[in-house]
Each structure stands twice: as C-alpha cells, then as structure tokens.
mmCIF file of C-alpha atoms in Angstrom:
data_model
loop_
_atom_site.group_PDB
_atom_site.id
_atom_site.type_symbol
_atom_site.label_atom_id
_atom_site.label_comp_id
_atom_site.label_asym_id
_atom_site.label_seq_id
_atom_site.Cartn_x
_atom_site.Cartn_y
_atom_site.Cartn_z
ATOM 1 C CA MET A 686 22.635 9.420 4.243
ATOM 2 C CA ALA A 687 25.475 8.131 2.074
ATOM 3 C CA GLY A 688 26.328 4.493 2.540
ATOM 4 C CA ILE A 689 22.971 2.806 1.914
ATOM 5 C CA LYS A 690 22.887 0.580 -1.145
ATOM 6 C CA VAL A 691 20.109 -1.664 -2.416
ATOM 7 C CA PHE A 692 21.012 -4.455 -4.841
ATOM 8 C CA GLY A 693 17.893 -5.612 -6.663
ATOM 9 C CA HIS A 694 15.511 -5.279 -9.561
ATOM 10 C CA PRO A 695 12.925 -2.496 -9.830
ATOM 11 C CA ALA A 696 10.138 -4.924 -10.789
ATOM 12 C CA SER A 697 10.829 -7.382 -7.951
ATOM 13 C CA THR A 698 8.187 -7.325 -5.183
ATOM 14 C CA ALA A 699 10.800 -8.039 -2.520
ATOM 15 C CA THR A 700 13.040 -5.239 -3.809
ATOM 16 C CA ARG A 701 10.084 -2.831 -3.855
ATOM 17 C CA ARG A 702 9.302 -3.702 -0.234
ATOM 18 C CA VAL A 703 12.727 -2.299 0.732
ATOM 19 C CA LEU A 704 12.480 0.736 -1.560
ATOM 20 C CA ILE A 705 9.089 1.699 -0.114
ATOM 21 C CA ALA A 706 10.542 1.570 3.406
ATOM 22 C CA LEU A 707 13.457 3.800 2.375
ATOM 23 C CA HIS A 708 11.052 6.295 0.781
ATOM 24 C CA GLU A 709 8.857 6.270 3.918
ATOM 25 C CA LYS A 710 11.973 7.326 5.840
ATOM 26 C CA ASN A 711 13.156 9.872 3.209
ATOM 27 C CA LEU A 712 16.534 8.155 3.134
ATOM 28 C CA ASP A 713 19.060 8.609 0.351
ATOM 29 C CA PHE A 714 20.416 5.427 -1.166
ATOM 30 C CA GLU A 715 22.141 4.041 -4.217
ATOM 31 C CA PHE A 716 20.254 1.474 -6.282
ATOM 32 C CA VAL A 717 22.381 -1.216 -7.910
ATOM 33 C CA HIS A 718 20.494 -3.011 -10.685
ATOM 34 C CA ILE A 719 20.785 -6.809 -10.709
ATOM 35 C CA GLU A 720 19.930 -8.206 -14.132
ATOM 36 C CA LEU A 721 17.668 -11.120 -13.274
ATOM 37 C CA LYS A 722 17.176 -12.213 -16.873
ATOM 38 C CA ASP A 723 20.931 -12.776 -17.134
ATOM 39 C CA GLY A 724 20.900 -14.838 -13.938
ATOM 40 C CA GLU A 725 23.103 -12.262 -12.244
ATOM 41 C CA HIS A 726 21.459 -13.072 -8.899
ATOM 42 C CA LYS A 727 22.554 -16.694 -9.095
ATOM 43 C CA LYS A 728 26.228 -15.929 -9.731
ATOM 44 C CA GLU A 729 29.156 -14.352 -8.015
ATOM 45 C CA PRO A 730 29.571 -11.624 -6.887
ATOM 46 C CA PHE A 731 25.854 -11.305 -5.997
ATOM 47 C CA THR A 732 25.761 -14.689 -4.261
ATOM 48 C CA PHE A 733 28.400 -13.372 -1.851
ATOM 49 C CA ARG A 734 25.719 -10.889 -0.750
ATOM 50 C CA ASN A 735 22.918 -13.461 -0.658
ATOM 51 C CA PRO A 736 23.967 -17.116 -0.831
ATOM 52 C CA PHE A 737 20.344 -18.038 -1.597
ATOM 53 C CA GLY A 738 20.588 -16.112 -4.873
ATOM 54 C CA LYS A 739 17.578 -13.836 -4.363
ATOM 55 C CA VAL A 740 17.084 -10.109 -4.580
ATOM 56 C CA PRO A 741 17.299 -7.762 -2.782
ATOM 57 C CA ALA A 742 20.531 -7.454 -0.847
ATOM 58 C CA PHE A 743 21.387 -4.367 1.190
ATOM 59 C CA GLU A 744 24.220 -2.547 2.837
ATOM 60 C CA ASP A 745 24.446 0.391 5.199
ATOM 61 C CA GLY A 746 28.101 1.181 5.707
ATOM 62 C CA ASP A 747 29.599 -2.141 6.738
ATOM 63 C CA LEU A 748 26.298 -3.762 7.754
ATOM 64 C CA LYS A 749 25.286 -6.193 5.019
ATOM 65 C CA LEU A 750 21.880 -7.862 5.002
ATOM 66 C CA PHE A 751 19.455 -9.768 2.822
ATOM 67 C CA GLU A 752 15.787 -10.870 3.196
ATOM 68 C CA SER A 753 13.473 -7.933 2.461
ATOM 69 C CA ARG A 754 11.539 -8.143 5.753
ATOM 70 C CA ALA A 755 14.769 -8.110 7.800
ATOM 71 C CA ILE A 756 15.989 -5.094 5.824
ATOM 72 C CA THR A 757 12.714 -3.191 6.344
ATOM 73 C CA GLN A 758 12.820 -3.965 10.065
ATOM 74 C CA TYR A 759 16.390 -2.632 10.240
ATOM 75 C CA ILE A 760 15.367 0.541 8.397
ATOM 76 C CA ALA A 761 12.312 1.003 10.636
ATOM 77 C CA HIS A 762 14.229 0.604 13.893
ATOM 78 C CA PHE A 763 17.563 2.147 13.060
ATOM 79 C CA TYR A 764 16.027 5.216 11.423
ATOM 80 C CA SER A 765 13.100 5.428 13.824
ATOM 81 C CA ASP A 766 13.579 9.166 14.207
ATOM 82 C CA LYS A 767 13.315 9.902 10.471
ATOM 83 C CA GLY A 768 10.323 10.106 8.167
ATOM 84 C CA ASN A 769 7.203 8.083 9.059
ATOM 85 C CA GLN A 770 7.003 5.772 12.055
ATOM 86 C CA LEU A 771 6.805 2.162 10.785
ATOM 87 C CA VAL A 772 6.947 0.218 14.039
ATOM 88 C CA SER A 773 5.668 0.562 17.593
ATOM 89 C CA LEU A 774 7.698 0.101 20.759
ATOM 90 C CA GLY A 775 7.167 -2.147 23.763
ATOM 91 C CA SER A 776 7.160 -5.935 23.814
ATOM 92 C CA LYS A 777 3.420 -6.283 23.145
ATOM 93 C CA ALA A 778 3.393 -3.843 20.231
ATOM 94 C CA ILE A 779 6.506 -5.486 18.798
ATOM 95 C CA ALA A 780 4.790 -8.871 19.074
ATOM 96 C CA VAL A 781 1.649 -7.685 17.283
ATOM 97 C CA ILE A 782 3.798 -6.345 14.443
ATOM 98 C CA ALA A 783 5.850 -9.556 14.427
ATOM 99 C CA MET A 784 2.613 -11.544 14.157
ATOM 100 C CA GLY A 785 1.453 -9.391 11.245
ATOM 101 C CA ILE A 786 4.810 -9.814 9.527
ATOM 102 C CA GLU A 787 4.558 -13.605 9.945
ATOM 103 C CA ILE A 788 0.989 -13.702 8.603
ATOM 104 C CA GLU A 789 1.848 -11.644 5.508
ATOM 105 C CA SER A 790 4.964 -13.713 4.985
ATOM 106 C CA HIS A 791 3.391 -17.185 5.422
ATOM 107 C CA GLU A 792 -0.255 -16.725 4.377
ATOM 108 C CA PHE A 793 -0.591 -13.695 2.071
ATOM 109 C CA ASP A 794 2.663 -13.483 0.127
ATOM 110 C CA PRO A 795 3.029 -17.113 -1.092
ATOM 111 C CA VAL A 796 -0.494 -17.057 -2.535
ATOM 112 C CA GLY A 797 -0.316 -13.475 -3.825
ATOM 113 C CA SER A 798 3.081 -14.080 -5.417
ATOM 114 C CA LYS A 799 1.830 -17.184 -7.252
ATOM 115 C CA LEU A 800 -1.027 -15.105 -8.673
ATOM 116 C CA VAL A 801 1.431 -12.382 -9.742
ATOM 117 C CA TRP A 802 3.657 -14.992 -11.387
ATOM 118 C CA GLU A 803 0.785 -16.616 -13.307
ATOM 119 C CA GLN A 804 -0.968 -13.462 -14.455
ATOM 120 C CA VAL A 805 1.773 -10.818 -14.752
ATOM 121 C CA PHE A 806 5.201 -12.410 -15.249
ATOM 122 C CA LYS A 807 4.453 -15.574 -17.248
ATOM 123 C CA PRO A 808 2.833 -13.555 -20.063
ATOM 124 C CA LEU A 809 5.878 -11.227 -20.108
ATOM 125 C CA TYR A 810 8.072 -14.300 -20.649
ATOM 126 C CA GLY A 811 5.825 -15.652 -23.413
ATOM 127 C CA MET A 812 4.408 -18.368 -21.147
ATOM 128 C CA THR A 813 0.715 -19.188 -20.683
ATOM 129 C CA THR A 814 -1.255 -18.364 -17.538
ATOM 130 C CA ASP A 815 -2.525 -21.568 -15.899
ATOM 131 C CA LYS A 816 -6.164 -20.801 -15.144
ATOM 132 C CA THR A 817 -6.561 -23.767 -12.783
ATOM 133 C CA VAL A 818 -3.729 -22.467 -10.607
ATOM 134 C CA VAL A 819 -5.235 -18.967 -10.677
ATOM 135 C CA GLU A 820 -8.593 -20.340 -9.546
ATOM 136 C CA GLU A 821 -7.045 -22.381 -6.718
ATOM 137 C CA GLU A 822 -4.847 -19.571 -5.509
ATOM 138 C CA GLU A 823 -7.679 -17.021 -5.673
ATOM 139 C CA ALA A 824 -9.738 -19.304 -3.410
ATOM 140 C CA LYS A 825 -6.869 -19.311 -0.896
ATOM 141 C CA LEU A 826 -6.361 -15.550 -1.209
ATOM 142 C CA ALA A 827 -10.066 -14.980 -0.540
ATOM 143 C CA LYS A 828 -9.682 -16.743 2.822
ATOM 144 C CA VAL A 829 -6.688 -14.622 3.772
ATOM 145 C CA LEU A 830 -8.517 -11.463 2.747
ATOM 146 C CA ASP A 831 -11.489 -12.516 4.882
ATOM 147 C CA VAL A 832 -9.120 -12.486 7.886
ATOM 148 C CA TYR A 833 -7.760 -9.079 6.822
ATOM 149 C CA GLU A 834 -11.344 -7.799 6.343
ATOM 150 C CA HIS A 835 -12.248 -8.804 9.891
ATOM 151 C CA ARG A 836 -9.064 -7.280 11.292
ATOM 152 C CA LEU A 837 -9.540 -4.001 9.397
ATOM 153 C CA GLY A 838 -13.053 -3.764 10.799
ATOM 154 C CA GLU A 839 -11.436 -3.480 14.253
ATOM 155 C CA SER A 840 -8.248 -1.583 13.457
ATOM 156 C CA LYS A 841 -7.460 1.181 10.965
ATOM 157 C CA TYR A 842 -4.355 -0.646 9.745
ATOM 158 C CA LEU A 843 -3.414 -4.302 10.094
ATOM 159 C CA ALA A 844 -1.260 -4.075 13.227
ATOM 160 C CA SER A 845 -2.098 -0.693 14.694
ATOM 161 C CA ASP A 846 -4.039 2.502 14.256
ATOM 162 C CA HIS A 847 -1.145 3.797 12.188
ATOM 163 C CA PHE A 848 0.536 2.483 9.048
ATOM 164 C CA THR A 849 3.305 0.013 9.899
ATOM 165 C CA LEU A 850 5.633 -2.463 8.215
ATOM 166 C CA VAL A 851 2.811 -5.013 8.275
ATOM 167 C CA ASP A 852 0.778 -2.952 5.801
ATOM 168 C CA LEU A 853 3.905 -1.894 3.879
ATOM 169 C CA HIS A 854 4.986 -5.480 3.183
ATOM 170 C CA THR A 855 1.749 -6.214 1.299
ATOM 171 C CA ILE A 856 1.983 -3.250 -1.087
ATOM 172 C CA PRO A 857 4.162 -4.638 -3.914
ATOM 173 C CA VAL A 858 2.047 -7.769 -4.431
ATOM 174 C CA ILE A 859 -1.194 -5.798 -4.113
ATOM 175 C CA GLN A 860 -0.017 -3.277 -6.717
ATOM 176 C CA TYR A 861 0.529 -6.040 -9.268
ATOM 177 C CA LEU A 862 -2.742 -7.809 -8.455
ATOM 178 C CA LEU A 863 -4.749 -4.605 -8.946
ATOM 179 C CA GLY A 864 -3.821 -4.880 -12.631
ATOM 180 C CA THR A 865 -5.313 -8.380 -12.909
ATOM 181 C CA PRO A 866 -8.830 -9.867 -12.540
ATOM 182 C CA THR A 867 -7.813 -10.774 -8.959
ATOM 183 C CA LYS A 868 -8.535 -7.110 -8.157
ATOM 184 C CA LYS A 869 -12.142 -8.138 -7.591
ATOM 185 C CA LEU A 870 -11.211 -9.975 -4.383
ATOM 186 C CA PHE A 871 -10.002 -6.680 -2.882
ATOM 187 C CA ASP A 872 -12.950 -4.673 -4.252
ATOM 188 C CA GLU A 873 -15.531 -7.081 -2.802
ATOM 189 C CA ARG A 874 -14.411 -6.429 0.793
ATOM 190 C CA PRO A 875 -15.206 -2.896 2.007
ATOM 191 C CA HIS A 876 -12.563 -2.525 4.734
ATOM 192 C CA VAL A 877 -9.869 -4.197 2.618
ATOM 193 C CA SER A 878 -10.863 -2.051 -0.352
ATOM 194 C CA ALA A 879 -10.558 1.202 1.595
ATOM 195 C CA TRP A 880 -7.265 0.101 3.126
ATOM 196 C CA VAL A 881 -5.859 -0.843 -0.300
ATOM 197 C CA ALA A 882 -6.793 2.564 -1.704
ATOM 198 C CA ASP A 883 -5.135 4.223 1.285
ATOM 199 C CA ILE A 884 -1.831 2.346 1.313
ATOM 200 C CA THR A 885 -1.318 2.285 -2.453
ATOM 201 C CA SER A 886 -1.803 6.051 -2.650
ATOM 202 C CA ARG A 887 1.072 6.748 -0.242
ATOM 203 C CA PRO A 888 3.874 8.667 -2.008
ATOM 204 C CA SER A 889 6.346 5.905 -1.101
ATOM 205 C CA ALA A 890 4.159 3.329 -2.865
ATOM 206 C CA GLN A 891 3.736 5.497 -5.936
ATOM 207 C CA LYS A 892 7.511 5.929 -6.257
ATOM 208 C CA VAL A 893 8.213 2.230 -6.923
ATOM 209 C CA LEU A 894 5.819 1.937 -9.855
ATOM 210 C CA MET B 737 3.882 -16.236 36.475
ATOM 211 C CA GLY B 738 0.160 -16.830 36.268
ATOM 212 C CA GLY B 739 -1.547 -15.806 33.067
ATOM 213 C CA ILE B 740 0.598 -17.394 30.321
ATOM 214 C CA LYS B 741 -1.160 -20.077 28.332
ATOM 215 C CA VAL B 742 -0.002 -22.018 25.282
ATOM 216 C CA PHE B 743 -2.665 -23.685 23.135
ATOM 217 C CA GLY B 744 -1.072 -26.371 20.987
ATOM 218 C CA HIS B 745 0.035 -29.948 20.572
ATOM 219 C CA PRO B 746 3.163 -31.358 22.214
ATOM 220 C CA ALA B 747 4.332 -33.027 18.993
ATOM 221 C CA SER B 748 3.891 -29.920 16.811
ATOM 222 C CA THR B 749 7.189 -28.286 15.761
ATOM 223 C CA ALA B 750 5.658 -24.811 15.930
ATOM 224 C CA THR B 751 4.266 -25.471 19.414
ATOM 225 C CA ARG B 752 7.661 -26.785 20.552
ATOM 226 C CA ARG B 753 9.330 -23.606 19.301
ATOM 227 C CA VAL B 754 7.248 -21.628 21.818
ATOM 228 C CA LEU B 755 7.728 -24.116 24.653
ATOM 229 C CA ILE B 756 11.520 -24.072 24.224
ATOM 230 C CA ALA B 757 11.496 -20.267 24.467
ATOM 231 C CA LEU B 758 9.423 -20.395 27.672
ATOM 232 C CA TYR B 759 11.824 -22.948 29.174
ATOM 233 C CA GLU B 760 14.834 -20.794 28.205
ATOM 234 C CA LYS B 761 13.238 -17.985 30.228
ATOM 235 C CA ASN B 762 12.149 -20.184 33.187
ATOM 236 C CA VAL B 763 8.669 -18.706 32.888
ATOM 237 C CA ASP B 764 5.660 -20.625 34.237
ATOM 238 C CA PHE B 765 2.794 -21.335 31.892
ATOM 239 C CA GLU B 766 -0.281 -23.510 31.417
ATOM 240 C CA PHE B 767 -0.391 -25.846 28.419
ATOM 241 C CA VAL B 768 -3.782 -26.344 26.810
ATOM 242 C CA HIS B 769 -3.854 -29.403 24.572
ATOM 243 C CA VAL B 770 -5.518 -28.915 21.179
ATOM 244 C CA GLU B 771 -6.482 -32.297 19.717
ATOM 245 C CA LEU B 772 -5.287 -32.066 16.132
ATOM 246 C CA LYS B 773 -6.543 -35.486 15.121
ATOM 247 C CA ASP B 774 -10.085 -34.384 15.975
ATOM 248 C CA GLY B 775 -9.636 -31.231 13.880
ATOM 249 C CA GLU B 776 -10.009 -29.114 17.005
ATOM 250 C CA HIS B 777 -7.660 -26.502 15.494
ATOM 251 C CA LYS B 778 -10.002 -25.945 12.541
ATOM 252 C CA LYS B 779 -13.137 -25.331 14.620
ATOM 253 C CA GLU B 780 -14.470 -22.897 17.142
ATOM 254 C CA PRO B 781 -13.458 -21.984 19.740
ATOM 255 C CA TYR B 782 -9.851 -22.525 18.629
ATOM 256 C CA ILE B 783 -10.168 -20.620 15.375
ATOM 257 C CA LEU B 784 -11.236 -17.578 17.359
ATOM 258 C CA ARG B 785 -7.634 -17.634 18.644
ATOM 259 C CA ASN B 786 -6.063 -18.277 15.234
ATOM 260 C CA PRO B 787 -8.306 -17.749 12.212
ATOM 261 C CA PHE B 788 -5.809 -19.677 10.065
ATOM 262 C CA GLY B 789 -6.530 -22.809 12.114
ATOM 263 C CA LYS B 790 -2.947 -23.604 13.105
ATOM 264 C CA VAL B 791 -1.229 -24.315 16.412
ATOM 265 C CA PRO B 792 0.060 -22.764 18.582
ATOM 266 C CA ALA B 793 -1.863 -19.838 19.989
ATOM 267 C CA PHE B 794 -0.766 -17.916 23.058
ATOM 268 C CA GLU B 795 -2.012 -15.604 25.730
ATOM 269 C CA ASP B 796 -0.396 -13.598 28.505
ATOM 270 C CA GLY B 797 -3.240 -12.225 30.584
ATOM 271 C CA ASP B 798 -5.481 -10.536 28.032
ATOM 272 C CA PHE B 799 -2.743 -10.223 25.400
ATOM 273 C CA LYS B 800 -3.447 -12.798 22.689
ATOM 274 C CA ILE B 801 -1.304 -13.670 19.659
ATOM 275 C CA PHE B 802 -0.454 -16.528 17.293
ATOM 276 C CA GLU B 803 2.419 -17.462 14.875
ATOM 277 C CA SER B 804 5.204 -19.235 16.762
ATOM 278 C CA ARG B 805 7.988 -16.838 15.709
ATOM 279 C CA ALA B 806 5.971 -13.811 16.856
ATOM 280 C CA ILE B 807 5.269 -15.525 20.175
ATOM 281 C CA THR B 808 8.954 -16.355 20.725
ATOM 282 C CA GLN B 809 9.868 -12.743 19.952
ATOM 283 C CA TYR B 810 7.302 -11.571 22.517
ATOM 284 C CA ILE B 811 8.736 -13.952 25.121
ATOM 285 C CA ALA B 812 12.299 -12.855 24.345
ATOM 286 C CA HIS B 813 11.484 -9.137 24.700
ATOM 287 C CA GLU B 814 8.914 -9.255 27.516
ATOM 288 C CA PHE B 815 11.107 -11.468 29.700
ATOM 289 C CA SER B 816 14.435 -10.001 28.615
ATOM 290 C CA ASP B 817 15.528 -9.848 32.241
ATOM 291 C CA LYS B 818 14.759 -13.515 32.965
ATOM 292 C CA GLY B 819 16.547 -16.741 32.097
ATOM 293 C CA ASN B 820 18.804 -16.800 29.018
ATOM 294 C CA ASN B 821 19.200 -13.854 26.650
ATOM 295 C CA LEU B 822 17.728 -14.793 23.267
ATOM 296 C CA LEU B 823 18.309 -11.463 21.487
ATOM 297 C CA SER B 824 21.065 -9.022 20.588
ATOM 298 C CA THR B 825 21.322 -5.233 20.793
ATOM 299 C CA GLY B 826 21.572 -2.374 18.311
ATOM 300 C CA LYS B 827 22.475 -3.226 14.719
ATOM 301 C CA ASP B 828 22.988 -6.865 15.725
ATOM 302 C CA MET B 829 19.199 -7.181 15.969
ATOM 303 C CA ALA B 830 19.136 -6.877 12.162
ATOM 304 C CA ILE B 831 21.234 -10.057 11.961
ATOM 305 C CA ILE B 832 18.646 -11.790 14.145
ATOM 306 C CA ALA B 833 15.783 -10.547 11.939
ATOM 307 C CA MET B 834 17.630 -11.861 8.875
ATOM 308 C CA GLY B 835 18.278 -15.209 10.564
ATOM 309 C CA ILE B 836 14.605 -15.540 11.507
ATOM 310 C CA GLU B 837 13.616 -14.907 7.871
ATOM 311 C CA ILE B 838 16.135 -17.442 6.538
ATOM 312 C CA GLU B 839 14.989 -20.201 8.913
ATOM 313 C CA SER B 840 11.364 -19.384 8.156
ATOM 314 C CA HIS B 841 11.650 -19.237 4.339
ATOM 315 C CA GLU B 842 14.550 -21.543 3.486
ATOM 316 C CA PHE B 843 15.073 -24.091 6.291
ATOM 317 C CA ASP B 844 11.659 -24.745 7.769
ATOM 318 C CA PRO B 845 9.624 -25.426 4.587
ATOM 319 C CA VAL B 846 12.136 -28.013 3.410
ATOM 320 C CA GLY B 847 12.775 -29.494 6.855
ATOM 321 C CA SER B 848 9.061 -29.709 7.607
ATOM 322 C CA LYS B 849 8.371 -31.572 4.354
ATOM 323 C CA LEU B 850 11.048 -34.105 5.322
ATOM 324 C CA VAL B 851 9.507 -34.480 8.785
ATOM 325 C CA TRP B 852 6.050 -34.969 7.242
ATOM 326 C CA GLU B 853 7.251 -37.626 4.782
ATOM 327 C CA GLN B 854 9.477 -39.618 7.111
ATOM 328 C CA VAL B 855 7.990 -39.177 10.593
ATOM 329 C CA LEU B 856 4.326 -38.189 10.397
ATOM 330 C CA LYS B 857 3.042 -40.033 7.319
ATOM 331 C CA PRO B 858 4.134 -43.446 8.721
ATOM 332 C CA LEU B 859 2.326 -42.612 11.994
ATOM 333 C CA TYR B 860 -0.865 -42.076 9.958
ATOM 334 C CA GLY B 861 -0.407 -45.326 8.034
ATOM 335 C CA MET B 862 0.665 -43.454 4.884
ATOM 336 C CA THR B 863 3.706 -44.245 2.732
ATOM 337 C CA THR B 864 6.851 -42.130 2.618
ATOM 338 C CA ASP B 865 7.381 -40.751 -0.900
ATOM 339 C CA LYS B 866 11.049 -41.419 -1.554
ATOM 340 C CA THR B 867 11.198 -39.098 -4.567
ATOM 341 C CA VAL B 868 10.022 -36.186 -2.442
ATOM 342 C CA VAL B 869 12.549 -37.104 0.272
ATOM 343 C CA GLU B 870 15.356 -37.125 -2.301
ATOM 344 C CA GLU B 871 14.327 -33.752 -3.753
ATOM 345 C CA GLU B 872 13.886 -32.118 -0.385
ATOM 346 C CA GLU B 873 17.175 -33.520 0.938
ATOM 347 C CA ALA B 874 18.955 -31.929 -2.041
ATOM 348 C CA LYS B 875 17.405 -28.578 -1.111
ATOM 349 C CA LEU B 876 18.189 -29.024 2.586
ATOM 350 C CA ALA B 877 21.834 -29.782 1.716
ATOM 351 C CA LYS B 878 22.097 -26.352 0.066
ATOM 352 C CA VAL B 879 20.621 -24.594 3.088
ATOM 353 C CA LEU B 880 22.953 -26.497 5.409
ATOM 354 C CA ASP B 881 25.914 -25.470 3.241
ATOM 355 C CA VAL B 882 24.988 -21.850 3.981
ATOM 356 C CA TYR B 883 24.646 -22.655 7.694
ATOM 357 C CA GLU B 884 28.012 -24.497 7.611
ATOM 358 C CA HIS B 885 29.720 -21.437 6.169
ATOM 359 C CA ARG B 886 28.063 -19.143 8.678
ATOM 360 C CA LEU B 887 28.944 -21.372 11.652
ATOM 361 C CA GLY B 888 32.561 -21.339 10.526
ATOM 362 C CA GLU B 889 32.539 -17.593 11.190
ATOM 363 C CA SER B 890 30.199 -17.362 14.156
ATOM 364 C CA LYS B 891 29.602 -19.655 17.132
ATOM 365 C CA TYR B 892 25.826 -19.503 16.635
ATOM 366 C CA LEU B 893 23.826 -18.503 13.573
ATOM 367 C CA ALA B 894 23.188 -14.856 14.456
ATOM 368 C CA ALA B 895 25.677 -14.067 17.226
ATOM 369 C CA ASP B 896 28.352 -15.551 19.426
ATOM 370 C CA HIS B 897 25.604 -16.545 21.837
ATOM 371 C CA PHE B 898 22.507 -18.706 21.397
ATOM 372 C CA THR B 899 19.558 -16.685 20.078
ATOM 373 C CA LEU B 900 16.032 -17.141 18.716
ATOM 374 C CA VAL B 901 17.556 -17.896 15.305
ATOM 375 C CA ASP B 902 19.138 -21.116 16.582
ATOM 376 C CA LEU B 903 16.124 -21.876 18.794
ATOM 377 C CA HIS B 904 13.649 -21.802 15.898
ATOM 378 C CA THR B 905 15.475 -24.644 14.124
ATOM 379 C CA ILE B 906 15.483 -27.063 17.060
ATOM 380 C CA PRO B 907 12.080 -28.790 16.718
ATOM 381 C CA VAL B 908 12.581 -29.724 13.049
ATOM 382 C CA ILE B 909 16.190 -30.781 13.681
ATOM 383 C CA GLN B 910 15.127 -33.006 16.578
ATOM 384 C CA TYR B 911 12.738 -34.940 14.332
ATOM 385 C CA LEU B 912 15.207 -35.183 11.447
ATOM 386 C CA LEU B 913 17.901 -36.649 13.707
ATOM 387 C CA GLY B 914 15.665 -39.718 13.979
ATOM 388 C CA THR B 915 15.594 -40.198 10.193
ATOM 389 C CA PRO B 916 18.227 -40.961 7.492
ATOM 390 C CA THR B 917 18.318 -37.206 6.865
ATOM 391 C CA LYS B 918 20.543 -37.038 9.961
ATOM 392 C CA LYS B 919 23.486 -37.693 7.644
ATOM 393 C CA LEU B 920 23.196 -34.212 6.134
ATOM 394 C CA PHE B 921 23.878 -32.697 9.561
ATOM 395 C CA ASP B 922 26.633 -35.212 10.409
ATOM 396 C CA GLU B 923 28.514 -34.563 7.161
ATOM 397 C CA ARG B 924 29.069 -30.891 7.981
ATOM 398 C CA THR B 925 31.532 -30.279 10.812
ATOM 399 C CA HIS B 926 30.359 -26.924 12.116
ATOM 400 C CA VAL B 927 26.678 -27.774 11.676
ATOM 401 C CA SER B 928 27.218 -31.096 13.427
ATOM 402 C CA ALA B 929 28.836 -29.489 16.479
ATOM 403 C CA TRP B 930 26.178 -26.774 16.592
ATOM 404 C CA VAL B 931 23.361 -29.359 16.387
ATOM 405 C CA ALA B 932 24.884 -31.334 19.276
ATOM 406 C CA ASP B 933 25.137 -28.123 21.272
ATOM 407 C CA ILE B 934 21.628 -26.714 20.741
ATOM 408 C CA THR B 935 19.786 -30.038 21.069
ATOM 409 C CA SER B 936 21.501 -30.745 24.384
ATOM 410 C CA ARG B 937 20.159 -27.552 25.971
ATOM 411 C CA PRO B 938 17.803 -28.361 28.870
ATOM 412 C CA SER B 939 15.006 -26.391 27.150
ATOM 413 C CA ALA B 940 15.319 -28.576 24.053
ATOM 414 C CA GLN B 941 15.347 -31.782 26.068
ATOM 415 C CA LYS B 942 12.137 -30.776 27.870
ATOM 416 C CA VAL B 943 9.970 -30.807 24.709
ATOM 417 C CA LEU B 944 10.854 -34.363 23.715
#
C-alpha cells in the first residue's frame, strides 16, 4: 500500500525490527536511508520526525510515529487482516504480549545491544572490544535467557503458541549475536536454541540481512 | 471485584503506576506487601511471580502477569467500561503506544536515577552524588523540552484526554517534586500546568 515510509538505517536493530514487521505483513513501503555516520539523525529535518534523534521514524499517510515497538504494534493491529498474525486479541492476550514486549525492551535488549555494540560495531569503527564489559553483559544475558528457556519449555513462542511481536522484537539483536562468541549462550539452551533457529529462518528475518 | 491482587511495595514507583490505574478504574483489589528491605522480591515465592525479582506482580483470578506497564494496559482494556477511559481508539492507539515507549525509554530511566540519588539514597544513609544529579538533570531537561513542545499542541501527552501515557509518569514526578529537580518542571509552562493537573487527580493522591 502506497504511503508507508520508513526512515532509518539498514544495519540498525531498531530499524530492522520495523522492516521485519512490514515483511511479515507483505506490505509495500518506501525506505528512506538516514546516514548515521554523518549524524543525519541528530539534525533537522530528521529530528522533526523524532526529537530524540534516533532511527527509525515512520509514516503511513499522515500518521507519523517513532519508537520501533510502537511502530510494530501499529503495523500489527492496523494491518491485522494482512500477512501473518502478530498479535492476539482480548485483554488477557494483549496483556501477555504487552508483558513480553516490556521484558524484551527492559531486560533483553539493553544487555543484547551492549554486546552487539562491543563485539560488532566497535570493531567496525576501529575501536577495541572491552572484554570485561562483554563478560559482565554475557552473565546478565545468561540470566535473561534462563527465563526465556523456562518460558519456551511451556509455550512454543514467548507469548503464545504462535509467533508474535514479542518474538519478532528479539530477532535483530539475536541475528548480530549469532555472529559473535555470545552465540554459545543461545546454543547451550535447548528450547532457546530451537526457537532461535525457527525465528531467524523466517523469510521476513532473512530479508533484513 | 474479588480476585485482583497487587504484590508490591507502596513506595515503589512501578507499584504506584499499577495502583493509580486501579484507582482510575474504581476497581477493588487486595494489596500484598513485599518487603523489599528483606530482599523478599529476590526470593521464592515472589520470584515465582516475577523471575526478574522486581515489584510489582499482579493477578486477576488465575491470570498472572508482571511489568507495571503491561499490568496497566491490562487494567485499561479489561475494565474499559469502568471508571475513567485511559486509552484511545483506532489509529490514536499508535500514539499511546509511542508515548508509552518514550516514557519507558527516555523519561523513566533518567527520572528514576534522580529519585534514587536524591530521595532513596539518603533514606539508606548513603550520599547523593551531585555529579550524577547534574548529568541526569541535563538529560531530563531535554526530555521535558520534548514534552513541553508536545503539550503545547495537545492537552495531554497522547490525546486531548488523560491516558496511560500521562499516568505512567506520575510516580516519578511525585518524588521529583520534593527535590530541587522540581525546578525543571516549573520552568516549562505547559509541563508545569500538566504536572499540576495530573498530580491532583484523586488516583494520584491516593498513592502518596
């Protein structure tokens, strides 16, 4: 559908979160590249779209949004009749998904993103990986993955018996971490390991690499 | 309504977020006190309710969840026909989702650090770190500039009526109003009026 635009960077985990959701829904969109290395995200006109100076930003006709997890929720609800179902209906199901979104957002992503920064992006910028930080953050990630392991022993996906936004939101960080020694933390946990293989093999996930 | 229980601590900002939502909806509930200073939240049985060892946790009959902003969303949807409306409809729900993310990622981390340094550390006999306060106040000022702009265009953060987005900020704001950080709210006209408005709601008064 004409009218959807994503303003972001193809390597950004937050941008990829939105792109994966659009691919899950088979939606057409225009991608507008924001050149992060030139600081384009911290300057006008981008800061008119997101005053916090972060990618991605989004528009669908005259609806303008930012914050990747708000954008994915909009896509999931507003295009609920297209592509794959990414949410469940009813106040209890909504709450379980909301809880999963909060957990990924507050417990998984901050730790996972630090590990991506240290091991993937710092080397690209000619900076040195801080091994102490990696060790500390891996210890924290292990605890989060223990919770995910337990959950995935009871439920096929994190929030439901079908793939939802809660699983989707983890994909971009997981994809990067699978290319680092941190991969072992996923491999060591059988339910997490199977779930990772499943969600990263989805066509939508493959398209953002 | 029998069956709703909140497990938390009355001074906890996250617990208060849930209590305010319940008061907005005039829904009855039982409060179960979790003694944080004894580390009760880090031990069984509490961690069976929240494996991350944080308050609050919540149940409605046999439905059990944690994370304050998920609980408030449950309350807002499940009791949509009771008390005050805390949501919007259609595409306007996307504005609420965005507002919840902004408060959660930009406002709360900074505000909570300022509450920790200036309110909680002194209670524990620890010393406020003035460098941290200065740094965090500079960050909070930037967030409040965004809120100021927004509140110049819209009566509340996500709509022309009070919603979860405004509600989620109340517990941190209440603590900061008792510290020198209050000036950052006072200096901004729209933010200042909005703060006076939301903190004077009966639901907000009840958690103090």
